[in-house]
Short mmCIF file of C-alpha atoms in Angstrom, two decimals:
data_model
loop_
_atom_site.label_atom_id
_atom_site.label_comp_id
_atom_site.label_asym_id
_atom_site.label_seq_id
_atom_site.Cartn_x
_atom_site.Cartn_y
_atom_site.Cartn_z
CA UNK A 1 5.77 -39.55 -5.96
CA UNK A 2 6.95 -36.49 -7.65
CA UNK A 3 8.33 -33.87 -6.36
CA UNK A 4 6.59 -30.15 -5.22
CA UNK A 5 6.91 -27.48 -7.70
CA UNK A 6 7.98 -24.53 -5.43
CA UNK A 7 8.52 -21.36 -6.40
CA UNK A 8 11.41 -19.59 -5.20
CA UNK A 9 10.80 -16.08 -3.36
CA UNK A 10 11.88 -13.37 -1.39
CA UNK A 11 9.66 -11.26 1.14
CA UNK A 12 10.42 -8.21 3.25
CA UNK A 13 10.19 -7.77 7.26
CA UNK A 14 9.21 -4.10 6.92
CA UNK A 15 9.68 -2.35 10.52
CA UNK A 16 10.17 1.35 10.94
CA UNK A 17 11.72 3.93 13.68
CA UNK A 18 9.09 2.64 15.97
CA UNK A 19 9.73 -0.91 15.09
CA UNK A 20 6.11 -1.69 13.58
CA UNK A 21 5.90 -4.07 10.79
CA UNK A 22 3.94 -3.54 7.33
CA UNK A 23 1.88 -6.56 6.82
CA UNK A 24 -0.17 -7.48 3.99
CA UNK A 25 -3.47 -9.79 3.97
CA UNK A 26 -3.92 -12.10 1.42
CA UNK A 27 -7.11 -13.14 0.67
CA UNK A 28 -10.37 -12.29 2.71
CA UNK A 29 -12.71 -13.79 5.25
CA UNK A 30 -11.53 -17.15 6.98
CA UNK A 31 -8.60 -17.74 4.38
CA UNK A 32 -7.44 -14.22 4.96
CA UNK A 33 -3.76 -14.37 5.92
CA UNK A 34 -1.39 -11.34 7.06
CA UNK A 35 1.73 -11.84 5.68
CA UNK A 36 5.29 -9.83 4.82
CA UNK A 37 5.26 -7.89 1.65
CA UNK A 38 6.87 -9.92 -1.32
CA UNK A 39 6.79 -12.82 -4.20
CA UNK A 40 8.50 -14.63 -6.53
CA UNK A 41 11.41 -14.39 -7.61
CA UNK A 42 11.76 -13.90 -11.77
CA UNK A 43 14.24 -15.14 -14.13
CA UNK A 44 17.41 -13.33 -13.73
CA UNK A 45 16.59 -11.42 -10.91
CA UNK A 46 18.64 -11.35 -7.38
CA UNK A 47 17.13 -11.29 -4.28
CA UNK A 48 17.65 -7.51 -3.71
CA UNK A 49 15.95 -7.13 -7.18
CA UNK A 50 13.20 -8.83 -6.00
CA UNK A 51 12.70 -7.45 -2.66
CA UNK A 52 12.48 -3.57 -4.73
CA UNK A 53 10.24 -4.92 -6.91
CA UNK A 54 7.31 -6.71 -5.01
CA UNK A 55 7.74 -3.52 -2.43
CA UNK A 56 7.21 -1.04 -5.18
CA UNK A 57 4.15 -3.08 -6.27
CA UNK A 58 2.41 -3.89 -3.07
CA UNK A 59 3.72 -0.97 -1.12
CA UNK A 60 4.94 1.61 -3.02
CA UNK A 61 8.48 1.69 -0.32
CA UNK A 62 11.57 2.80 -2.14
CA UNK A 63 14.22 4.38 0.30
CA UNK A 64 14.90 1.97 3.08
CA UNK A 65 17.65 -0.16 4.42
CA UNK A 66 18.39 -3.79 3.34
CA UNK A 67 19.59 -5.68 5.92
CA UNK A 68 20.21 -9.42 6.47
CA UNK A 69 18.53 -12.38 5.03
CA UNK A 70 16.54 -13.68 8.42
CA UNK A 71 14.67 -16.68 7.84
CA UNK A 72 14.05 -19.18 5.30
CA UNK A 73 10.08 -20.79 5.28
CA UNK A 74 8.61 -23.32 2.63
CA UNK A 75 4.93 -23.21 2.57
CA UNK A 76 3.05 -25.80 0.16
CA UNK A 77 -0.10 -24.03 -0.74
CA UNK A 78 -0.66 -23.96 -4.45
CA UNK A 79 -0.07 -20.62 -5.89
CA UNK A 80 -0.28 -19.31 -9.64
CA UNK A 81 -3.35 -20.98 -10.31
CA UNK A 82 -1.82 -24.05 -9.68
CA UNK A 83 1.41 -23.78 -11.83
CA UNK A 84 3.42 -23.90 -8.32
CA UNK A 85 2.78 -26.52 -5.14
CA UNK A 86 4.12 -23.67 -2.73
CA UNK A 87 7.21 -21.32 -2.40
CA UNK A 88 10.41 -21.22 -0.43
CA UNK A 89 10.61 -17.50 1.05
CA UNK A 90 13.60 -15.91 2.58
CA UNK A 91 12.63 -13.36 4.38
CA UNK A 92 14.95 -10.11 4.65
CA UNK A 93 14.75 -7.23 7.06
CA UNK A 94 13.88 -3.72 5.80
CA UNK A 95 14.49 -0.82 7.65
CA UNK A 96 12.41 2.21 6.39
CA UNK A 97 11.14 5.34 7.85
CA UNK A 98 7.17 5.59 8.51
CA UNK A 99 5.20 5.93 5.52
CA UNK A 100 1.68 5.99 3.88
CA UNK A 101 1.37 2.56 1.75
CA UNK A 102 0.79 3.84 -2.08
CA UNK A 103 1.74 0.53 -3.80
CA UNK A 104 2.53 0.96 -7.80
CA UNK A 105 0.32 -1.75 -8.51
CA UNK A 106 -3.48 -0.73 -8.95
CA UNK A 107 -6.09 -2.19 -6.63
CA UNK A 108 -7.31 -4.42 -9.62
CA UNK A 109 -3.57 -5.47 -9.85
CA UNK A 110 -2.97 -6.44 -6.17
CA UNK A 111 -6.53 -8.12 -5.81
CA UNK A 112 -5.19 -10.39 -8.78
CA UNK A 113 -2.28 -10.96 -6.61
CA UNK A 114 -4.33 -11.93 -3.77
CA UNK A 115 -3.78 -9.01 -1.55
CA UNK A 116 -6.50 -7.26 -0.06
CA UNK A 117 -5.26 -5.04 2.79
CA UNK A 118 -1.91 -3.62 4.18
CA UNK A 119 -1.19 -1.83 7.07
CA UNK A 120 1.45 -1.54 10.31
CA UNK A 121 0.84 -3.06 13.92
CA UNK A 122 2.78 -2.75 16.53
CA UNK A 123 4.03 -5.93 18.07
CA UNK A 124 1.59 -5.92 20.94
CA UNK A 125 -1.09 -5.67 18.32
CA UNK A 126 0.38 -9.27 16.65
CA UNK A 127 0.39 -10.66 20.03
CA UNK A 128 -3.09 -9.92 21.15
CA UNK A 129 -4.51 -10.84 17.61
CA UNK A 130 -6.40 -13.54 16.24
CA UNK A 131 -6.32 -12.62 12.61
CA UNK A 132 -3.76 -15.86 11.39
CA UNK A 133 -0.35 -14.69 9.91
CA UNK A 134 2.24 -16.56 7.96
CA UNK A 135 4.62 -17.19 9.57
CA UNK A 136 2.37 -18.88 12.50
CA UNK A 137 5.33 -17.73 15.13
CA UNK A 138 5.36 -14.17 13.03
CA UNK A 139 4.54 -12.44 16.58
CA UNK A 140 7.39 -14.84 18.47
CA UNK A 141 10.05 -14.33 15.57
CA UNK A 142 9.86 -10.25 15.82
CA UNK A 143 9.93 -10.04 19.62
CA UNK A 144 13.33 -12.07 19.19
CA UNK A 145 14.52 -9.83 16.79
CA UNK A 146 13.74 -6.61 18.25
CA UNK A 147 15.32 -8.42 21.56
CA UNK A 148 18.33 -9.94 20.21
CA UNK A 149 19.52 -8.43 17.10
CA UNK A 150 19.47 -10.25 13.42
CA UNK A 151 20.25 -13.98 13.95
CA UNK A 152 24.11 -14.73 12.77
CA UNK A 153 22.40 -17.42 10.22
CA UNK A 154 19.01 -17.29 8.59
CA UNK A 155 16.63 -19.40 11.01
CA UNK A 156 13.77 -21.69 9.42
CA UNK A 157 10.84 -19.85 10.27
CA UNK A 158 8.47 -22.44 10.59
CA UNK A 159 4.73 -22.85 9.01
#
């Protein structure tokens, strides 16, 4: 049996002064999935690199506050149509002041990309919803954080 081909990539917990979080959704009608702004990681680039550059793109954030790597997820869903077998994400927190999503990328851009929507919630608004996020626990894993402070190692996420 060979082995996956995952993609390596970095994604962004986005929460501001009032602790909301900027989601994205990928995709649209039952495969829609809200997830935390961010990709793949190119050639060369760091982490940090990578986090500025996917929020630029899908979000158009550039002043905020890069804190600590949080949580590490691999999710085998084929990406890049089908180059990849899934990715392994580390997920970062960003701290950032309110702001009006302008991403860089053009809606014909971020449609290619898969992503079809952005917008904050609150974390009552992930608990109460239906809508399916990635993560799975997404709603569990930020009321820990906002109670407890960063974990002291990155935590595996889950599915």
């Amino acid at each position: 049996m060979t082995e996956p081909r995952l993609r390596i990539a970095t994604r962004a917990l986005v929460l501001d002064e009032r602790d909301r979080v900027l989601l994205v959704r990928m995709g649209e009608g039952e495969r829609a999935l809200w997830v935390t702004p961010g990709g793949g990681v190119e050639e060369g680039e760091s982490d940090e690199e990578a986090v500025r550059r996917e929020l630029l793109e899908e979000t158009g954030l550039e002043e905020y506050e890069l804190g600590p790597h949080l949580w590490t997820r691999t999710a085998h869903v084929p990406l890049g149509s089908g180059r990849w077998d899934g990715e392994t994400e580390r997920v970062y927190l960003v701290r950032a002041t309110a702001f009006e999503p302008a991403p860089q990328f053009t809606p014909e851009e971020l449609r290619a990309e898969g992503v079809t929507a952005i917008r904050w919630w609150t974390i009552e608004e992930l608990e109460a919803t239906s809508a399916p996020c990635a993560p799975r626990r997404l709603p569990l894993l930020l009321r820990e954080l906002l109670s407890n402070g960063p974990p002291a190692e990155p935590v595996d996420s889950g599915q």
